[in-house]
CSV table of C-alpha atoms and ligand atoms in Angstrom, one decimal:
chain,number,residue,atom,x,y,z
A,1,UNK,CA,-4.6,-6.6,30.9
A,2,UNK,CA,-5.3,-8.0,27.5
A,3,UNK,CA,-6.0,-12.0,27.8
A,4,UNK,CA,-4.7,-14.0,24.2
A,5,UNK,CA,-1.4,-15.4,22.8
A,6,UNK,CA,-0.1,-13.7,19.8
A,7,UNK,CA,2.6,-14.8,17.6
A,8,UNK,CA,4.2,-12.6,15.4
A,9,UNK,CA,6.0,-14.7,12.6
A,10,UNK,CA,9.3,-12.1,11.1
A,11,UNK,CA,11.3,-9.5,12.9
A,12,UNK,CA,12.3,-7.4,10.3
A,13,UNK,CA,12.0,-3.8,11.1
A,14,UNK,CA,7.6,-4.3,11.3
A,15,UNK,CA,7.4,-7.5,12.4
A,16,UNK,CA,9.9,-6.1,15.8
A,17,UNK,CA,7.5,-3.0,15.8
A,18,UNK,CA,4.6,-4.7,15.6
A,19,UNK,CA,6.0,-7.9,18.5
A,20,UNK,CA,7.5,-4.8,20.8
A,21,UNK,CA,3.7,-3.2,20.8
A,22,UNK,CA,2.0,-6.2,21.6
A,23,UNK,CA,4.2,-7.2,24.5
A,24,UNK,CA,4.1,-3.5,25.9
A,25,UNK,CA,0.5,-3.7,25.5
A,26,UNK,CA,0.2,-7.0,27.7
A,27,UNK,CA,-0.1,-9.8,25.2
A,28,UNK,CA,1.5,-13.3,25.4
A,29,UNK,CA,3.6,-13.3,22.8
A,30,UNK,CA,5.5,-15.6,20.8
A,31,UNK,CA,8.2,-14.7,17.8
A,32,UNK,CA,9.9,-16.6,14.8
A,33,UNK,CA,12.6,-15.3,12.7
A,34,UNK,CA,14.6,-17.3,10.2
A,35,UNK,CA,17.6,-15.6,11.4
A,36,UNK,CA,17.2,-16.5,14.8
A,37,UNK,CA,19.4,-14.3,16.4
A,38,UNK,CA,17.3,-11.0,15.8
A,39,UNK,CA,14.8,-13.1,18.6
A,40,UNK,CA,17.2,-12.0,21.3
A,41,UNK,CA,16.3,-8.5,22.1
A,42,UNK,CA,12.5,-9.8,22.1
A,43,UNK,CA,13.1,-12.5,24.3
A,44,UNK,CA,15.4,-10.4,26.9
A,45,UNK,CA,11.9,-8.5,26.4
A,46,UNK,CA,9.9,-11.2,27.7
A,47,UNK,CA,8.7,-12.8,24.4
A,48,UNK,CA,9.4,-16.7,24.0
A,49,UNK,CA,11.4,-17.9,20.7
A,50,UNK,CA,9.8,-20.5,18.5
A,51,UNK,CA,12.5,-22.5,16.8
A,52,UNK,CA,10.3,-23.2,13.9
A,53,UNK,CA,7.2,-22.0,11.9
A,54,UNK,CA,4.8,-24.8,13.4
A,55,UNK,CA,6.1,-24.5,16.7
A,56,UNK,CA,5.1,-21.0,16.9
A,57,UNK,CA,1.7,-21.7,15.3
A,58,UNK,CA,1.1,-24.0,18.0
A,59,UNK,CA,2.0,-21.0,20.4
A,60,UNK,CA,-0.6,-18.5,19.2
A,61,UNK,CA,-4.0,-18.2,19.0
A,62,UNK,CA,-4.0,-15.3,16.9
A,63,UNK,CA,-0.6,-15.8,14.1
A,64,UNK,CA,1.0,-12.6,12.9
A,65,UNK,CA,2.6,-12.5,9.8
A,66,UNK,CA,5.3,-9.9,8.9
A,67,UNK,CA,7.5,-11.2,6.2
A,68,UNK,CA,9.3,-10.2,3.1
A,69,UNK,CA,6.9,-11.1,0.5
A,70,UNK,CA,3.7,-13.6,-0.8
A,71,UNK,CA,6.7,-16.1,-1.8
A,72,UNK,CA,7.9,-16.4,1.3
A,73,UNK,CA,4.8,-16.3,3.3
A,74,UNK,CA,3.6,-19.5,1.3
A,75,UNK,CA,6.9,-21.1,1.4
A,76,UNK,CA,6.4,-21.2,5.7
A,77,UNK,CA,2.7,-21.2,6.3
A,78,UNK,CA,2.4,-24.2,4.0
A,79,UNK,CA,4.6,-26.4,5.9
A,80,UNK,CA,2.5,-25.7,8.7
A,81,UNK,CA,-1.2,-25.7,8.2
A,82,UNK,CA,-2.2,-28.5,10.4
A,83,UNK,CA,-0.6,-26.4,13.3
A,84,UNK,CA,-2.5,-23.5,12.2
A,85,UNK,CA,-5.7,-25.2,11.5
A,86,UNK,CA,-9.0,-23.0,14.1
A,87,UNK,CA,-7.0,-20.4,14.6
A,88,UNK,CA,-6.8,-16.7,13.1
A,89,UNK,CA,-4.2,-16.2,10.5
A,90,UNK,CA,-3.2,-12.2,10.3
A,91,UNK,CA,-1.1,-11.2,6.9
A,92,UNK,CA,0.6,-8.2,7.2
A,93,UNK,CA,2.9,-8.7,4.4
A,94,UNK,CA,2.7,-6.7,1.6
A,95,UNK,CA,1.1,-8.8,-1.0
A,96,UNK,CA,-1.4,-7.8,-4.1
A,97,UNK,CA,-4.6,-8.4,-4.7
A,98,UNK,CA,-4.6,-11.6,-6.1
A,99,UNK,CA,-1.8,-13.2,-3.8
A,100,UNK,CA,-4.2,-12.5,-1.0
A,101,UNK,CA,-6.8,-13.6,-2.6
A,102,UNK,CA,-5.1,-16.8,-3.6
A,103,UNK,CA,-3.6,-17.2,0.5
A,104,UNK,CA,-6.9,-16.5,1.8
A,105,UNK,CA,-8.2,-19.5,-0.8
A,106,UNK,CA,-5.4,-21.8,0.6
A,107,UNK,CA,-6.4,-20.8,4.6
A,108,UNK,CA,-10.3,-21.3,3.6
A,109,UNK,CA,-9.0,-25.0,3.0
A,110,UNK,CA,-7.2,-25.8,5.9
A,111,UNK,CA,-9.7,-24.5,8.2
A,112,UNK,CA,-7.8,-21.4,8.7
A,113,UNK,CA,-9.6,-17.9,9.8
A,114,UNK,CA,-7.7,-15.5,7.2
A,115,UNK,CA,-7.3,-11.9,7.1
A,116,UNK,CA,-5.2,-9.9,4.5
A,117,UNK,CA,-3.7,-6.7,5.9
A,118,UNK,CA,-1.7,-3.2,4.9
A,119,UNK,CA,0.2,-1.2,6.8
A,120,UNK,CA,0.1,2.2,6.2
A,121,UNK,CA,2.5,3.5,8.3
A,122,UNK,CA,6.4,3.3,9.0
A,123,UNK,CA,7.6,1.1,11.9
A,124,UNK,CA,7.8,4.2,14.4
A,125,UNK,CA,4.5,4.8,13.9
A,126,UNK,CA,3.3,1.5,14.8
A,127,UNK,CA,1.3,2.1,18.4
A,128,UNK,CA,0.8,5.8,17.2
A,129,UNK,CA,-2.6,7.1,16.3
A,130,UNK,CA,-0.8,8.1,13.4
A,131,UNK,CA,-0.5,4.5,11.7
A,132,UNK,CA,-3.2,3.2,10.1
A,133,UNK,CA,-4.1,-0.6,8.9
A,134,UNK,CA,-6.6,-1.9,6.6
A,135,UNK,CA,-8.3,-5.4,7.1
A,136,UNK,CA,-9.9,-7.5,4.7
A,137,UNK,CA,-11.0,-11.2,4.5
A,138,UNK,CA,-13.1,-13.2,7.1
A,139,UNK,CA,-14.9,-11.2,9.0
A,140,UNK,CA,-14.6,-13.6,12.3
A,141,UNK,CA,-11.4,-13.3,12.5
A,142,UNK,CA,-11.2,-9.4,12.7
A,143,UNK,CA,-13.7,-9.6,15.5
A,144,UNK,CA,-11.3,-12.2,17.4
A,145,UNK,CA,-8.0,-10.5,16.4
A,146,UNK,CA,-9.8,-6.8,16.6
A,147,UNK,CA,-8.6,-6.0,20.1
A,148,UNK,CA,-4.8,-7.0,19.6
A,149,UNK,CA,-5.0,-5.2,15.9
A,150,UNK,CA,-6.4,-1.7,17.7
A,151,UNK,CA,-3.0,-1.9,19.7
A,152,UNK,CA,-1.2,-1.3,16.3
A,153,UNK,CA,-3.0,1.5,15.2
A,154,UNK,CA,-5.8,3.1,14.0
A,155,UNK,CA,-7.9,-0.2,12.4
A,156,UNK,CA,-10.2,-1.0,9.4
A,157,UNK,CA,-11.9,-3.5,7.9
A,158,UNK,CA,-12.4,-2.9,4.4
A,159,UNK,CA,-14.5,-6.0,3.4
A,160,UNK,CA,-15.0,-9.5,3.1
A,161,UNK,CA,-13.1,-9.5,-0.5
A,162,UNK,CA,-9.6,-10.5,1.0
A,163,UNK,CA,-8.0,-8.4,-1.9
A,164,UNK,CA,-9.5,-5.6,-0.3
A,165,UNK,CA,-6.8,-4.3,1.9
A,166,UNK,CA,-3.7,-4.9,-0.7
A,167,UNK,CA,-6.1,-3.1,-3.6
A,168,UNK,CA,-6.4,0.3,-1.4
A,169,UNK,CA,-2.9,-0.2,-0.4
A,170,UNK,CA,-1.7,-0.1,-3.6
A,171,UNK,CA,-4.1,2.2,-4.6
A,172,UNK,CA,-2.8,5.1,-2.3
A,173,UNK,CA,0.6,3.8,-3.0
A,174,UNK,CA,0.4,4.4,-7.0
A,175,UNK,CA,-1.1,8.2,-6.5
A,176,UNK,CA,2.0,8.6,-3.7
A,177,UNK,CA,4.2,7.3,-6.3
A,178,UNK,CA,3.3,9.7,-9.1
A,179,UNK,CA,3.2,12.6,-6.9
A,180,UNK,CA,6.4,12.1,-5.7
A,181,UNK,CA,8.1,12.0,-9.4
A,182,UNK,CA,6.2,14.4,-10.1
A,183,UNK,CA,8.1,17.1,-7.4
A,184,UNK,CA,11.3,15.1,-8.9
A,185,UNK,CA,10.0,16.7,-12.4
A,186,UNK,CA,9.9,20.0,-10.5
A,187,UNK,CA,13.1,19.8,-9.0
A,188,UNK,CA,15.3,18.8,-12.1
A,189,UNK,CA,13.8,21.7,-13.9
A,190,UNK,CA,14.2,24.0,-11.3
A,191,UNK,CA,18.0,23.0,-10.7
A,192,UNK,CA,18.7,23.7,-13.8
A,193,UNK,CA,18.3,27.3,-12.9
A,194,UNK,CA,20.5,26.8,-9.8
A,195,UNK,CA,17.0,26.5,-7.4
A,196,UNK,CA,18.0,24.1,-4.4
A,197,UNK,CA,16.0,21.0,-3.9
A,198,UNK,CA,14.8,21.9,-0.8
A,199,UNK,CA,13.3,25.2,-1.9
A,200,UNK,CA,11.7,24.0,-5.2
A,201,UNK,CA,9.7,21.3,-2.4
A,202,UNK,CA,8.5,24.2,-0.6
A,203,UNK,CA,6.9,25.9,-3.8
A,204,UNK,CA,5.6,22.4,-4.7
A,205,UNK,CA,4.2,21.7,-1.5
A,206,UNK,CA,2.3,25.4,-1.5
A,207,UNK,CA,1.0,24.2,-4.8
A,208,UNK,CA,-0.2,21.0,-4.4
A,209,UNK,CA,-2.0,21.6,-1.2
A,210,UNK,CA,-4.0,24.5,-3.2
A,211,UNK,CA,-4.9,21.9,-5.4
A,212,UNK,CA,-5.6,18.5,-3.9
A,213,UNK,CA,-8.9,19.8,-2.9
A,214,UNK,CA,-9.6,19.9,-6.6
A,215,UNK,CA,-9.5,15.8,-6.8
A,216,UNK,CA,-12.8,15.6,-4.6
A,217,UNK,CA,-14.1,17.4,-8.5
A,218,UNK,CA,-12.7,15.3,-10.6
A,219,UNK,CA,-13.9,12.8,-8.7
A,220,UNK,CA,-17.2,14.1,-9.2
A,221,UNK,CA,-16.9,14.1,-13.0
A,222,UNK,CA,-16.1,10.4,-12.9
A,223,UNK,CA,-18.7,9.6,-11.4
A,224,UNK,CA,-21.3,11.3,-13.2
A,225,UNK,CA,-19.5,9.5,-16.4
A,226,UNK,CA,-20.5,12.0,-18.7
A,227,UNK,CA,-17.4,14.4,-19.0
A,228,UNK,CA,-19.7,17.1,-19.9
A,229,UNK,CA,-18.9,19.6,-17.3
A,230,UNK,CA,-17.6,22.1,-20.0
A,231,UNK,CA,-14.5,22.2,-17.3
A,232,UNK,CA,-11.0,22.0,-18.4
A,233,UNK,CA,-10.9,19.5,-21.4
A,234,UNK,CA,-9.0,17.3,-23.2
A,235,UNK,CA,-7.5,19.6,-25.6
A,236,UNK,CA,-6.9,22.0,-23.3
A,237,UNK,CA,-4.5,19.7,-20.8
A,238,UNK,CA,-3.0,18.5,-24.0
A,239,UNK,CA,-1.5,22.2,-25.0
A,240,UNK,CA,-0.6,22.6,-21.4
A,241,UNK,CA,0.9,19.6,-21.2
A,242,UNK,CA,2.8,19.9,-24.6
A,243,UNK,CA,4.7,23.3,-23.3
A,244,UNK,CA,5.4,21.2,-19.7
A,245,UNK,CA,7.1,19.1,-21.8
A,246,UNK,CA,8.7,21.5,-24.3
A,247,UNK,CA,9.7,24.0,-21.0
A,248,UNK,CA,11.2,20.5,-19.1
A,249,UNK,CA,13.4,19.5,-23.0
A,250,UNK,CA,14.2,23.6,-23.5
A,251,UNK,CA,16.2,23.4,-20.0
A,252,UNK,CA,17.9,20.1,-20.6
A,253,UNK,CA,15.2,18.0,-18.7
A,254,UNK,CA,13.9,14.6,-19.6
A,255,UNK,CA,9.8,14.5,-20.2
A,256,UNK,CA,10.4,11.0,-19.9
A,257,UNK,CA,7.6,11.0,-17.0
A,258,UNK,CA,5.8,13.3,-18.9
A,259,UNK,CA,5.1,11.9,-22.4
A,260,UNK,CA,2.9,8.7,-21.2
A,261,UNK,CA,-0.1,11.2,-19.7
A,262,UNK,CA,0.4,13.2,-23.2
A,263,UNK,CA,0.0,10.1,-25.4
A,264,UNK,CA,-3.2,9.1,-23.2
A,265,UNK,CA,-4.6,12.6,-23.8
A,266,UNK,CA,-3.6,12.5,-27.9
A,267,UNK,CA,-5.4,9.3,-27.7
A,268,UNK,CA,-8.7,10.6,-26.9
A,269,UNK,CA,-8.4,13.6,-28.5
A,270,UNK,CA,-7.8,11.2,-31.5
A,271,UNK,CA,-10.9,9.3,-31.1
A,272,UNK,CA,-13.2,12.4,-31.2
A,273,UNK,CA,-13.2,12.9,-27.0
A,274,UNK,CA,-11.2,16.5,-27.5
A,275,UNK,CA,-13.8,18.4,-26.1
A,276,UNK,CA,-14.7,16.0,-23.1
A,277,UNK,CA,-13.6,16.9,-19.4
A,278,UNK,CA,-9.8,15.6,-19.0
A,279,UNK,CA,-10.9,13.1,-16.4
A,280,UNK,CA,-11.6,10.9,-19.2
A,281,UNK,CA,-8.6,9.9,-19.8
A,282,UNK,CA,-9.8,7.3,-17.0
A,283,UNK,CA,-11.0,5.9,-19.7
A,284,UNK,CA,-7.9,4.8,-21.2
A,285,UNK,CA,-6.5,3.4,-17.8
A,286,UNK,CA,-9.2,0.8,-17.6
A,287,UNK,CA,-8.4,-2.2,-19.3
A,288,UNK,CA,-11.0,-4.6,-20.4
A,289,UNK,CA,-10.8,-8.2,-18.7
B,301,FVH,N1,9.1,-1.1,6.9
B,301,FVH,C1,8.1,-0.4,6.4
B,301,FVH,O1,8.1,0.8,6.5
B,301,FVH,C2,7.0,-1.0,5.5
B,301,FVH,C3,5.7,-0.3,5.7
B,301,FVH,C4,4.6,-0.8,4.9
B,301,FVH,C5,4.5,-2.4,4.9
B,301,FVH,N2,5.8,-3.0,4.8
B,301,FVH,C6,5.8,-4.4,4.6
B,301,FVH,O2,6.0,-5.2,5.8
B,301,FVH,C7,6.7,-6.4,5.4
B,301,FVH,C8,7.9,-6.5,6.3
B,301,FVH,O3,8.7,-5.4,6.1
B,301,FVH,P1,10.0,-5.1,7.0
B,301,FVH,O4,10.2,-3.6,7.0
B,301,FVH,O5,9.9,-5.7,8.3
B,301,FVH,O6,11.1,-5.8,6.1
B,301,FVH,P2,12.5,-6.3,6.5
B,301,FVH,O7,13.1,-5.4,7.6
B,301,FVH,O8,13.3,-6.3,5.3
B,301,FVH,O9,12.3,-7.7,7.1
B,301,FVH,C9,11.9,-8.8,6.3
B,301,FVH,C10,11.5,-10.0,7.1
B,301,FVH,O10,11.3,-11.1,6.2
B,301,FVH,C11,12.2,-12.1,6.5
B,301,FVH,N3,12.5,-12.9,5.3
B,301,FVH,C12,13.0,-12.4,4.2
B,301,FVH,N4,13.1,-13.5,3.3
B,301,FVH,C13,12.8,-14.6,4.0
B,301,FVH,C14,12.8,-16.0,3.6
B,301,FVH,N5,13.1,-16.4,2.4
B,301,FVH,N6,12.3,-16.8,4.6
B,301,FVH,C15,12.0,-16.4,5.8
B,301,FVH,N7,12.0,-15.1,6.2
B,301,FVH,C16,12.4,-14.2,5.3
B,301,FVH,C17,13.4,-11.5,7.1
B,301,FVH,O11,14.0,-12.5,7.9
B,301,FVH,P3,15.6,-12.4,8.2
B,301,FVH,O12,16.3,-11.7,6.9
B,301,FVH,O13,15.8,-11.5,9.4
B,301,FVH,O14,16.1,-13.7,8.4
B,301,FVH,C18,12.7,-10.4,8.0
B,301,FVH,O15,12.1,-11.0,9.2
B,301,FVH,C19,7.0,-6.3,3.9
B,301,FVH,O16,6.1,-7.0,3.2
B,301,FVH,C20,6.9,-4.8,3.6
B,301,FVH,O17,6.6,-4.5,2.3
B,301,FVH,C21,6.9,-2.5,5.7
């Protein structure tokens, strides 16, 4: 039986996954929400209520954090650092890299162990193999918190840069985001021909699956920072792209998503980089501080 009291501040549809888990799993466990009555079916669970933030920081030793966003996690930790001063802070609110950075500045001053985390999963998955959360911050505190954050799901640390976690996060979350609109691309022109949605994702997902294993070589070109492969270059994306776009406008389809990867490509081909590999263009996503 695991041994610890966890507190698990925010019952939104994570934070209840993530309380449910730890009480099934054996923990102690104390919740907060600011609408209190969403505590019910937790404490008819076994879970105590806290009535405020400090109260429940008193409660833990380890303090879960499952809100909204950075704003609101400031706007209750602050009010309640002295109650959370020795113990182990866990974020699992989505933040960037710089909010938890700048929370894991404000913990290092009140003498509070802070990890930043990211979920990568859904709240069904929480407890599932399947889910998978990423760690970063004070290394301490993931050994102390490591047993009751193994219960969630398959665990990382990812380094003692708090921003750590957020930056992958986000990371994986910008190349789901452009996939995605990019099978939205596919659909609209497809529909135009009377294709269902549903079968256009099918050909999409035959087709991307062919090609993902392609990104482990581009990969390798960036890298090497050359772009001298003499693989597909510059120029050559540009023309393909340019009849993407031409084909999406001929059947009535915005390029809209389109025309931003064309004008990075016309950039380089601009500054004498035609003939480079098209991974270049990673070039002209790096911005100089
Ligand atoms: N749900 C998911 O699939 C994703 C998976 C990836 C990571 N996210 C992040 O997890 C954070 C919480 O998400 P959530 O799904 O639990 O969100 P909600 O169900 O909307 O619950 C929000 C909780 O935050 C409380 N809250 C909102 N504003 C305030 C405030 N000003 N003061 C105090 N608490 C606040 C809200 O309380 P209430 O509305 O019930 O009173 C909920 O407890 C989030 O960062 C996701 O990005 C989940």
């Amino acid at each position: 039986m695991p041994t610890g009291r966890i507190t698990v501040l925010g019952l939104g549809a994570m934070g209840s996954a993530i309380a449910a888990r730890l009480r099934d799993t054996g923990y102690t466990t104390t919740v907060w929400n600011r609408t209190a009555a969403k505590t019910a079916p937790h404490t008819a669970a076994g879970s105590t209520a806290a009535a405020t933030v400090p109260d429940a920081a008193d409660a833990g030793d380890v303090v879960l954090v499952v809100l909204l966003d950075h704003g609101t996690v400031r706007e209750h930790l602050e009010p309640a650092a002295a109650n959370l001063k020795g113990k182990v802070v866990v974020n699992l609110t989505t933040t960037t890299p710089d909010e938890a950075r700048s929370t894991a500045a404000w913990a290092a001053d009140h003498g509070i162990a802070y990890l930043d985390g990211a979920v990568m999963a859904t709240p069904d998955m929480i407890g599932t193999p399947a889910a998978r959360l990423l760690y970063s911050g004070d290394e301490n505190a993931y050994a102390i918190a490591g047993p009751a954050l193994a219960a969630l799901g398959g665990a990382e640390f990812t380094g003692a840069d708090a921003g750590l976690a957020s930056l992958k996060d986000m990371a994986l979350l910008a190349a789901m985001d452009l996939m995605l609109l990019g099978y939205l691309q596919a659909v609209a022109m497809m529909r135009t021909v009377g294709v269902p949605a549903v079968e256009t994702a099918g050909e999409v997902e035959s087709w991307l699956a062919a090609m993902l294993p392609h990104g482990k070589e581009v990969a390798a070109i960036v890298d090497g920072g050359a772009y001298d492969t003499g693989g597909q270059s510059v120029d050559f994306d540009r023309r393909g792209l340019a009849s993407i776009i031409t084909a999406s406008r001929e059947q009535g389809v915005s390029a809209q998503l389109l025309e931003p990867h064309l004008r990075l490509l016309d950039e380089l081909s601009a500054t004498g980089h035609g003939a480079s590999d098209w991974p270049r263009i990673i070039d002209r996503l790096t911005i100089p501080k």
